[in-house]
PDB file of C-alpha atoms in Angstrom:
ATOM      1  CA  UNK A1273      90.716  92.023 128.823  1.00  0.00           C
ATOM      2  CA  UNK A1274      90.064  88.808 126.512  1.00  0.00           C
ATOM      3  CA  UNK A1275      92.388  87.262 124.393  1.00  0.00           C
ATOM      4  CA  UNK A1276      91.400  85.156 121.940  1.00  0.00           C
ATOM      5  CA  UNK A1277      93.886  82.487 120.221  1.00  0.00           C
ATOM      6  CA  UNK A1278      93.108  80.833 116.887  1.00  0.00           C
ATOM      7  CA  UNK A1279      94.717  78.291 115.048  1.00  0.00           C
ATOM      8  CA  UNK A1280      95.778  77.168 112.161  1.00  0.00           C
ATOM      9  CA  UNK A1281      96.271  80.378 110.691  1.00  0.00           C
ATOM     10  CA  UNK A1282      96.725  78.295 107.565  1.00  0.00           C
ATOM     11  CA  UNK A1283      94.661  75.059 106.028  1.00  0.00           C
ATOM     12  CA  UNK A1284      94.471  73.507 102.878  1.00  0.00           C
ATOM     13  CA  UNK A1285      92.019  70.625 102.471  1.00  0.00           C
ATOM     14  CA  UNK A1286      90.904  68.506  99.648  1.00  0.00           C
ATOM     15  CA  UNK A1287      87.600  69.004  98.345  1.00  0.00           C
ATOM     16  CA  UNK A1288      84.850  67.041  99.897  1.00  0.00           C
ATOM     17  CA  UNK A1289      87.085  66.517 103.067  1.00  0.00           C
ATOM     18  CA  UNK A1290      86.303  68.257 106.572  1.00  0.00           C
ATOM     19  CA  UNK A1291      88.436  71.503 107.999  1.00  0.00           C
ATOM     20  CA  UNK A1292      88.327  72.225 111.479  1.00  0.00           C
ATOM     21  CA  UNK A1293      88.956  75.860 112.846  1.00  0.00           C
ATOM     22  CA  UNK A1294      89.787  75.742 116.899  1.00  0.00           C
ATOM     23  CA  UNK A1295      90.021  78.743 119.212  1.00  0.00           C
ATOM     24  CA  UNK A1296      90.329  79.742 122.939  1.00  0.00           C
ATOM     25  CA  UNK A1297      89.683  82.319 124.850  1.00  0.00           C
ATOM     26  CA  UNK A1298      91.053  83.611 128.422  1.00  0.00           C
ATOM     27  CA  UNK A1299      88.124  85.660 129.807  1.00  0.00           C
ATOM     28  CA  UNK A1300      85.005  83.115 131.493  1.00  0.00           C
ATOM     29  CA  UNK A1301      82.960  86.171 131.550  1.00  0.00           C
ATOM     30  CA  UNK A1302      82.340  85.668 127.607  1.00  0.00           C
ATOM     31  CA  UNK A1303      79.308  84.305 126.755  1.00  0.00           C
ATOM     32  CA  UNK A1304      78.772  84.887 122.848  1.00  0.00           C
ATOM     33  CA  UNK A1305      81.128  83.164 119.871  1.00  0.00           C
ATOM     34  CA  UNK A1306      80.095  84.005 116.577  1.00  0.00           C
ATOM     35  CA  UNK A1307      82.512  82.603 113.160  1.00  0.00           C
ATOM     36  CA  UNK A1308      82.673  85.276 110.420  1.00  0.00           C
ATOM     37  CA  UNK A1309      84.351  84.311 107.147  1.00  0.00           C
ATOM     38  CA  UNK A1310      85.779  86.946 105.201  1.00  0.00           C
ATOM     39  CA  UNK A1311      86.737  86.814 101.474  1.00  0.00           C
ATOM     40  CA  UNK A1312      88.985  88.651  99.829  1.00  0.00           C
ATOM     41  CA  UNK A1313      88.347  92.402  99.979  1.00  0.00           C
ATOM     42  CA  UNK A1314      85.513  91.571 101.208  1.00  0.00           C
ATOM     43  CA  UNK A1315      83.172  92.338 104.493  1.00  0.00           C
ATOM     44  CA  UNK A1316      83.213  89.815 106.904  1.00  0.00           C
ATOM     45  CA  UNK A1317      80.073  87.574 107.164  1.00  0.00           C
ATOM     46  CA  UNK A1318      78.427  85.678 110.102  1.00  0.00           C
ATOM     47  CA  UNK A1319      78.359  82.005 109.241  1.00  0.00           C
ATOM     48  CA  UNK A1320      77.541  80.560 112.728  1.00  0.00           C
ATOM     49  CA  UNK A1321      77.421  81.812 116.339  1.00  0.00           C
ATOM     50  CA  UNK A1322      76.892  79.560 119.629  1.00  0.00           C
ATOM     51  CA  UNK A1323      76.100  81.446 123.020  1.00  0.00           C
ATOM     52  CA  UNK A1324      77.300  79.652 126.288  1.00  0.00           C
ATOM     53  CA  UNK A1325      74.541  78.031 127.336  1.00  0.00           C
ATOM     54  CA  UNK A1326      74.605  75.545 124.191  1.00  0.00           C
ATOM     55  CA  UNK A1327      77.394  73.037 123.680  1.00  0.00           C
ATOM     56  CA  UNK A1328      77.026  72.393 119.790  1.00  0.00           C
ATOM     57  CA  UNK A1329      74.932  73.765 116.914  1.00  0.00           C
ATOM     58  CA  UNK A1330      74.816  72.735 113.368  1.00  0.00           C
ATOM     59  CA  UNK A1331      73.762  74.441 110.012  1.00  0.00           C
ATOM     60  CA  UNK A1332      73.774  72.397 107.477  1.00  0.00           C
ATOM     61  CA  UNK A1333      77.497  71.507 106.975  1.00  0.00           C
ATOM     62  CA  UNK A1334      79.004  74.134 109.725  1.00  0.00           C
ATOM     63  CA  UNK A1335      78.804  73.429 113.206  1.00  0.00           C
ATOM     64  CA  UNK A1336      80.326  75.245 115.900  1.00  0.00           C
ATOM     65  CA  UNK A1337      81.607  73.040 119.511  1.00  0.00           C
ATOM     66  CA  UNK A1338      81.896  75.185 122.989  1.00  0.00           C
ATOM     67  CA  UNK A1339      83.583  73.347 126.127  1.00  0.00           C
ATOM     68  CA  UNK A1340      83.144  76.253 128.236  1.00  0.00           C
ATOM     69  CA  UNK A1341      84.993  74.638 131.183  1.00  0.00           C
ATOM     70  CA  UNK A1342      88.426  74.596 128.464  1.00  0.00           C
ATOM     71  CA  UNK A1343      87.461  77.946 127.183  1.00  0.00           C
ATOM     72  CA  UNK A1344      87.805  76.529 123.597  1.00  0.00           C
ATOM     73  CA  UNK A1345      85.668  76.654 120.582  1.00  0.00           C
ATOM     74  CA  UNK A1346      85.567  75.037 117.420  1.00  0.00           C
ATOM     75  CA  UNK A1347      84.344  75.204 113.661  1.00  0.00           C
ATOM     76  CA  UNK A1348      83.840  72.383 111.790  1.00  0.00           C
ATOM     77  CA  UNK A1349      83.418  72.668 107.978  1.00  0.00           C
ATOM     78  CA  UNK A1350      82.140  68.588 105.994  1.00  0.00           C
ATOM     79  CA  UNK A1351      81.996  67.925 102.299  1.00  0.00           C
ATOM     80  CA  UNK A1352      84.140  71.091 101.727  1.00  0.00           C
ATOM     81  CA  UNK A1353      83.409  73.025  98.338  1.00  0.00           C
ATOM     82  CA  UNK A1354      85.949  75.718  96.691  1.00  0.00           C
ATOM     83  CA  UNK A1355      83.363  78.213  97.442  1.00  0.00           C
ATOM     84  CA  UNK A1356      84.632  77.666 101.000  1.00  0.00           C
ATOM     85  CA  UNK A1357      87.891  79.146 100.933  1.00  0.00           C
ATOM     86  CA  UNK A1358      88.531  81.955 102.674  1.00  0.00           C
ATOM     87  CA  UNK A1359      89.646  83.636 106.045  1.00  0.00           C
ATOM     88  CA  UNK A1360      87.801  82.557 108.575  1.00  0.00           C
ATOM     89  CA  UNK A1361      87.640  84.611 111.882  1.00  0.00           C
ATOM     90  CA  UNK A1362      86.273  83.345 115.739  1.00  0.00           C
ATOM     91  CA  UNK A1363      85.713  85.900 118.175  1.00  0.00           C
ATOM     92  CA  UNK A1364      84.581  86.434 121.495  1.00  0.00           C
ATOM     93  CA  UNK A1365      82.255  88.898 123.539  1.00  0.00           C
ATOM     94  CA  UNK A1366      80.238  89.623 126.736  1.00  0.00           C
ATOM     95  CA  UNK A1367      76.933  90.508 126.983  1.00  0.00           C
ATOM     96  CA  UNK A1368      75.809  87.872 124.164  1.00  0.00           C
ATOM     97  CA  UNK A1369      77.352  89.907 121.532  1.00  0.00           C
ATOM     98  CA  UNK A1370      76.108  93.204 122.107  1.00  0.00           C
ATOM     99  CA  UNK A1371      79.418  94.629 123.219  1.00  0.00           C
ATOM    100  CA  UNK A1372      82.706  94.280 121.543  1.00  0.00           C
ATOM    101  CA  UNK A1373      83.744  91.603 120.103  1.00  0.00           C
ATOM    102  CA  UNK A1374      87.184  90.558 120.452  1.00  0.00           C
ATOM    103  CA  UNK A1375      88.802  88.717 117.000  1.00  0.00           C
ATOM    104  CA  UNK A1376      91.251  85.757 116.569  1.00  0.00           C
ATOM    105  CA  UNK A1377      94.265  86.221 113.756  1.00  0.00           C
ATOM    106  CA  UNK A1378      92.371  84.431 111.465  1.00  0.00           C
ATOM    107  CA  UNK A1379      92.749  80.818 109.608  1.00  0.00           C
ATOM    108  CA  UNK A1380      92.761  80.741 105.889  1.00  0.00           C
ATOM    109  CA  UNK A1381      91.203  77.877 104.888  1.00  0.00           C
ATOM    110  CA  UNK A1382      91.762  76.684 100.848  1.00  0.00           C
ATOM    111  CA  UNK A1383      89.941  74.115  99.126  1.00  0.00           C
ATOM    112  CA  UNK A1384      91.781  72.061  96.919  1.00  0.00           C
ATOM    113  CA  UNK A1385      89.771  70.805  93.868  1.00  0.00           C
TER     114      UNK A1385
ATOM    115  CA  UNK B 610      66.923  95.624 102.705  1.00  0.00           C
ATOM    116  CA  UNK B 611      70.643  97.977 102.772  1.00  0.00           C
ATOM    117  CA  UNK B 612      73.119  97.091 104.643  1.00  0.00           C
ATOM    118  CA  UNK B 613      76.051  98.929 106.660  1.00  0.00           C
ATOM    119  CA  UNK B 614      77.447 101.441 104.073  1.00  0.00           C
ATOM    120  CA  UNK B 615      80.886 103.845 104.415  1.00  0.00           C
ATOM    121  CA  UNK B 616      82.188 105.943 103.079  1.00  0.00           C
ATOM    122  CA  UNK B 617      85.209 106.283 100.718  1.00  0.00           C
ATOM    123  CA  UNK B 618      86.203 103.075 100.528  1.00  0.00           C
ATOM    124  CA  UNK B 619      89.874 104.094  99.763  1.00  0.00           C
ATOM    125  CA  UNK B 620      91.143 107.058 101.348  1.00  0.00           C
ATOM    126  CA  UNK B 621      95.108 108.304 100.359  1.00  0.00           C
ATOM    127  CA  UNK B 622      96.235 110.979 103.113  1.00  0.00           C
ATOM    128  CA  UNK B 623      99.575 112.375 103.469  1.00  0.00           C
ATOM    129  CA  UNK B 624     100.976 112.317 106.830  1.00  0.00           C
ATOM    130  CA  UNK B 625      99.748 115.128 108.951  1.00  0.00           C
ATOM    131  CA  UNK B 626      96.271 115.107 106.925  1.00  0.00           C
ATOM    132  CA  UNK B 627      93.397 115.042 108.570  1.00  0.00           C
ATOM    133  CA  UNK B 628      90.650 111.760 107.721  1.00  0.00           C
ATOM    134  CA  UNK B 629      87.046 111.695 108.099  1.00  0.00           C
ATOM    135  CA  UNK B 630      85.674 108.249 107.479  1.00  0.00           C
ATOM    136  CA  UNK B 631      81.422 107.784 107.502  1.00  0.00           C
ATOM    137  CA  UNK B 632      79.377 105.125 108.724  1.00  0.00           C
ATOM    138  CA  UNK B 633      75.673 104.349 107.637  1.00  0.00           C
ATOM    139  CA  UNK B 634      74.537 101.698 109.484  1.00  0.00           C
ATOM    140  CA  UNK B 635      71.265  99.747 109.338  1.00  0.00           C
ATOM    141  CA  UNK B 636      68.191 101.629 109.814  1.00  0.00           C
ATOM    142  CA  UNK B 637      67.236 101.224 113.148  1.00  0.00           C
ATOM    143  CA  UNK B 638      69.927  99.576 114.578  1.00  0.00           C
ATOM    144  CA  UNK B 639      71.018 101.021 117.604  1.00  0.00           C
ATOM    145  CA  UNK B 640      74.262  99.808 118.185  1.00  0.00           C
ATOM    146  CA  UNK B 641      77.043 100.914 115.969  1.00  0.00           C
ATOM    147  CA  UNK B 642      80.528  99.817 116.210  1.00  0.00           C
ATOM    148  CA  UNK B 643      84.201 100.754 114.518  1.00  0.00           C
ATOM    149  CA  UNK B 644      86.885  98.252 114.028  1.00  0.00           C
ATOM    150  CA  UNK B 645      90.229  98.814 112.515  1.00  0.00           C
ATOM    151  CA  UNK B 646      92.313  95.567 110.873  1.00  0.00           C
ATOM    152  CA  UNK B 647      95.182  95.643 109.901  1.00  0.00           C
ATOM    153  CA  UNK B 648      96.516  93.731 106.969  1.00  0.00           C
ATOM    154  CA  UNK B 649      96.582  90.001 107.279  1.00  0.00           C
ATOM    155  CA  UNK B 650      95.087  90.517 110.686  1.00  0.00           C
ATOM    156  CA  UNK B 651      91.478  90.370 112.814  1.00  0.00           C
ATOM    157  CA  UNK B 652      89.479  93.000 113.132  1.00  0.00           C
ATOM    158  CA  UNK B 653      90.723  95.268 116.715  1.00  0.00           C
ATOM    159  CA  UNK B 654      87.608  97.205 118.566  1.00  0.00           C
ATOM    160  CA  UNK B 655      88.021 100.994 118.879  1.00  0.00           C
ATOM    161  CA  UNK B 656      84.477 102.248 119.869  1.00  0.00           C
ATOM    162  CA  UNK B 657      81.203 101.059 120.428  1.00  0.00           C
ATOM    163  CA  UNK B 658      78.036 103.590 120.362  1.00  0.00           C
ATOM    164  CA  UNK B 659      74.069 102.750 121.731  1.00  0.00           C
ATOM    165  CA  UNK B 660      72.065 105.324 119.974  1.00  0.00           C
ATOM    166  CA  UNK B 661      74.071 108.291 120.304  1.00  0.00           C
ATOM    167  CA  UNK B 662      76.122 107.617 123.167  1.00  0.00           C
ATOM    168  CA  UNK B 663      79.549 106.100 123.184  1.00  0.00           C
ATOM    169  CA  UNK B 664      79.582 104.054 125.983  1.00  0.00           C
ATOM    170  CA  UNK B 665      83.121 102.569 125.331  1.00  0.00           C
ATOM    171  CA  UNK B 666      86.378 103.696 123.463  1.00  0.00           C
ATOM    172  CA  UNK B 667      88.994 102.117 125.357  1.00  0.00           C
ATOM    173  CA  UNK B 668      89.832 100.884 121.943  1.00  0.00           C
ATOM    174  CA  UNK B 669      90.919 104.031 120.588  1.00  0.00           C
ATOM    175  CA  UNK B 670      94.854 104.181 120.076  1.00  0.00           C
ATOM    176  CA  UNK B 671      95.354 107.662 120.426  1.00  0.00           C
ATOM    177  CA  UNK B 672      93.941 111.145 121.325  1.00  0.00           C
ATOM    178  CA  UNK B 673      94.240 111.592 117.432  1.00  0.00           C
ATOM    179  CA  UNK B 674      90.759 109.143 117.409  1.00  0.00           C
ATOM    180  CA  UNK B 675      87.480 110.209 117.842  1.00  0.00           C
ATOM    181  CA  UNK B 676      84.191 109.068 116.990  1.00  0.00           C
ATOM    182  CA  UNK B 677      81.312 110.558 116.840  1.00  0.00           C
ATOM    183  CA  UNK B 678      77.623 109.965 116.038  1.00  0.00           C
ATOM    184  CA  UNK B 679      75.006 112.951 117.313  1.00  0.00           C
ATOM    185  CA  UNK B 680      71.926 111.518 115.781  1.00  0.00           C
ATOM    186  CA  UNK B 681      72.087 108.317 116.765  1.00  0.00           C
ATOM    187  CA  UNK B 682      72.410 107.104 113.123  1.00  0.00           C
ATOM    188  CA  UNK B 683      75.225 107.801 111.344  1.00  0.00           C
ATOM    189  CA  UNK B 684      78.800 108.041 113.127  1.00  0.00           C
ATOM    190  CA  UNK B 685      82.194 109.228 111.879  1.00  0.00           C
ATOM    191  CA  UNK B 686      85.311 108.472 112.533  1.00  0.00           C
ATOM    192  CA  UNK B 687      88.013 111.083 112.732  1.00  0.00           C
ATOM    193  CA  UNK B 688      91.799 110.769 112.431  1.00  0.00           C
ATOM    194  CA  UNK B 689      93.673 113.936 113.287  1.00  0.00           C
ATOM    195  CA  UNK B 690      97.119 114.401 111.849  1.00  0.00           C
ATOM    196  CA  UNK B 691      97.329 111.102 110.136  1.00  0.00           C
ATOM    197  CA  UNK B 692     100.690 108.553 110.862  1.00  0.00           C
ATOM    198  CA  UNK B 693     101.729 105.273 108.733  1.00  0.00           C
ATOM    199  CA  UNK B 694     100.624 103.320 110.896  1.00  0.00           C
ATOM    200  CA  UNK B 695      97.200 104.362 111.181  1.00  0.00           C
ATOM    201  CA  UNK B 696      97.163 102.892 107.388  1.00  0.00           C
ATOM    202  CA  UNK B 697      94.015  99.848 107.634  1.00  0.00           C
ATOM    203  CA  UNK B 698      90.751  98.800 106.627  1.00  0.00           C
ATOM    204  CA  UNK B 699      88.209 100.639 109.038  1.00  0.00           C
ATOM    205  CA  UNK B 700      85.249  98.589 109.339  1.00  0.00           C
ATOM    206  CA  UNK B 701      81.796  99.701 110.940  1.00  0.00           C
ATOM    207  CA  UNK B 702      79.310  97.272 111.804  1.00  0.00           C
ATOM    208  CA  UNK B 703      75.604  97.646 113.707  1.00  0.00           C
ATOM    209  CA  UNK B 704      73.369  95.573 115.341  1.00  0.00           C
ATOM    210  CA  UNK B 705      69.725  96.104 116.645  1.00  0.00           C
ATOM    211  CA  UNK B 706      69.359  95.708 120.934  1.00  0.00           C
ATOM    212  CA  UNK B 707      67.159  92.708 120.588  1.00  0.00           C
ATOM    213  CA  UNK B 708      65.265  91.098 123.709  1.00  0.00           C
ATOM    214  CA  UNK B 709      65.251  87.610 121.993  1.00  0.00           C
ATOM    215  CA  UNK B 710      69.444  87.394 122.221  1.00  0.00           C
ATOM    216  CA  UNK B 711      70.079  87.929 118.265  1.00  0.00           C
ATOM    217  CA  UNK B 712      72.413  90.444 118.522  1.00  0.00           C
ATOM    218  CA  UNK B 713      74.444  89.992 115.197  1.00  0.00           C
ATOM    219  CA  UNK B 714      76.953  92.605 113.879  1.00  0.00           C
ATOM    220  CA  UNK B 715      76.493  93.450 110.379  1.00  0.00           C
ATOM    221  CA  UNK B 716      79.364  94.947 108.639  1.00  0.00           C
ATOM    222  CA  UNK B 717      80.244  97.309 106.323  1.00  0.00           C
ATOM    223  CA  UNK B 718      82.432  96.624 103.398  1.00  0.00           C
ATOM    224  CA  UNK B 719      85.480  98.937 105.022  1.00  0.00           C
ATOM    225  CA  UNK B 720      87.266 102.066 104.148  1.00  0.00           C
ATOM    226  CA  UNK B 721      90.808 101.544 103.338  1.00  0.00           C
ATOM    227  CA  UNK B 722      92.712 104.282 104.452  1.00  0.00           C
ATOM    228  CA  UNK B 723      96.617 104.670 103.646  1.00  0.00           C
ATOM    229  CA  UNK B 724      98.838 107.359 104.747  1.00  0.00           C
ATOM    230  CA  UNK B 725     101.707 107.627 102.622  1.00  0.00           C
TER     231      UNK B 725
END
């Protein structure tokens, strides 16, 4: 089955600096990677997904890299706010998402004012 | 609109109890799906449903699991004779089957169950 990998599964960055959030995954079948962040006791969110066909999107200061040859993906956070800190999740799954998806350990990213 | 509800969102059970966690997802999505995550961990898959049929729970730990949702709406989770470490935030989340690829899971806020 997949395995997903995630690291760091801690970050502290200054405010207004950039955070970046990398994972792999083991399974070339996968074809969906969404980014939920999760606050605490909280639901986790969708901030960002990128299907396999697209290298990079962006949303206004999250973007999301795929090099689907490595099996890696990345998040990218700029002009971080403390609004921003959080645990931030990647996953993994077939089927462009609608099918199980399959969770890193998590990063917790804090902002430093 | 709502989103994904459950129901409780804490749940104390002795060991040996039996647990019944519910599920309401979105209206009209017809995929439904139960995580469990432990503390300071991801989310881990245990069943995924399309409409009322459970086309995969080879996430399911035990025999004590089982999932359930006859109506195609809401599902419940069931955890016979309860063990510490079943103790975790359950999380449901649903999704509609959409032709244009959006196929986002929306989650629930999580039961917290712990067996003491």
């Amino acid at each position: 089955g997949e395995n997903v990998e995630q690291h760091p599964s801690t970050l502290s960055v200054q405010e207004g600096d950039s955070a970046v959030i990398k994972c792999t995954y083991s399974d070339s079948a996968s074809n969906y990677f969404p980014w939920y962040k999760q606050e605490l006791g909280k639901r986790p969110q969708l901030i960002i997904d990128i299907r396999s066909n697209v290298g990079e999107k962006k949303d206004q200061r999250i973007a999301v890299t795929l090099n689907k040859t490595a099996k890696h993906f990345s998040l990218h956070i700029t002009e971080t706010q403390p609004e921003d800190s959080a645990v931030y999740f990647c996953a993994a799954s077939e089927n462009f998402g609608n099918e199980k998806l399959t969770f890193g350990t998590g990063t917790r990213l804090t902002i430093i004012p | 609109g709502a989103g994904v509800s459950q129901s409780p969102r804490y749940k104390v059970a002795k060991r040996g109890q039996d647990v019944a966690l519910r599920c309401d997802p979105i209206s009209g999505h017809v995929s439904l799906f139960w995580y469990q995550q432990a503390l300071g961990q991801g989310p881990e898959f245990l069943t995924y449903f399309q409409n009322e049929a459970q086309l995969d729970k080879s996430g399911l730990p035990s025999d004590r699991f089982f999932a359930e949702r006859p109506e195609g709406s809401v599902s419940t989770l069931k955890i016979q004779r309860t063990q510490q470490e079943d103790s975790a935030v359950y999380l449901c989340a649903s999704s509609p089957l959409s032709v244009d690829g959006s196929y986002e899971q929306y989650f629930g806020p999580g039961t917290r169950l712990t067996v003491t």
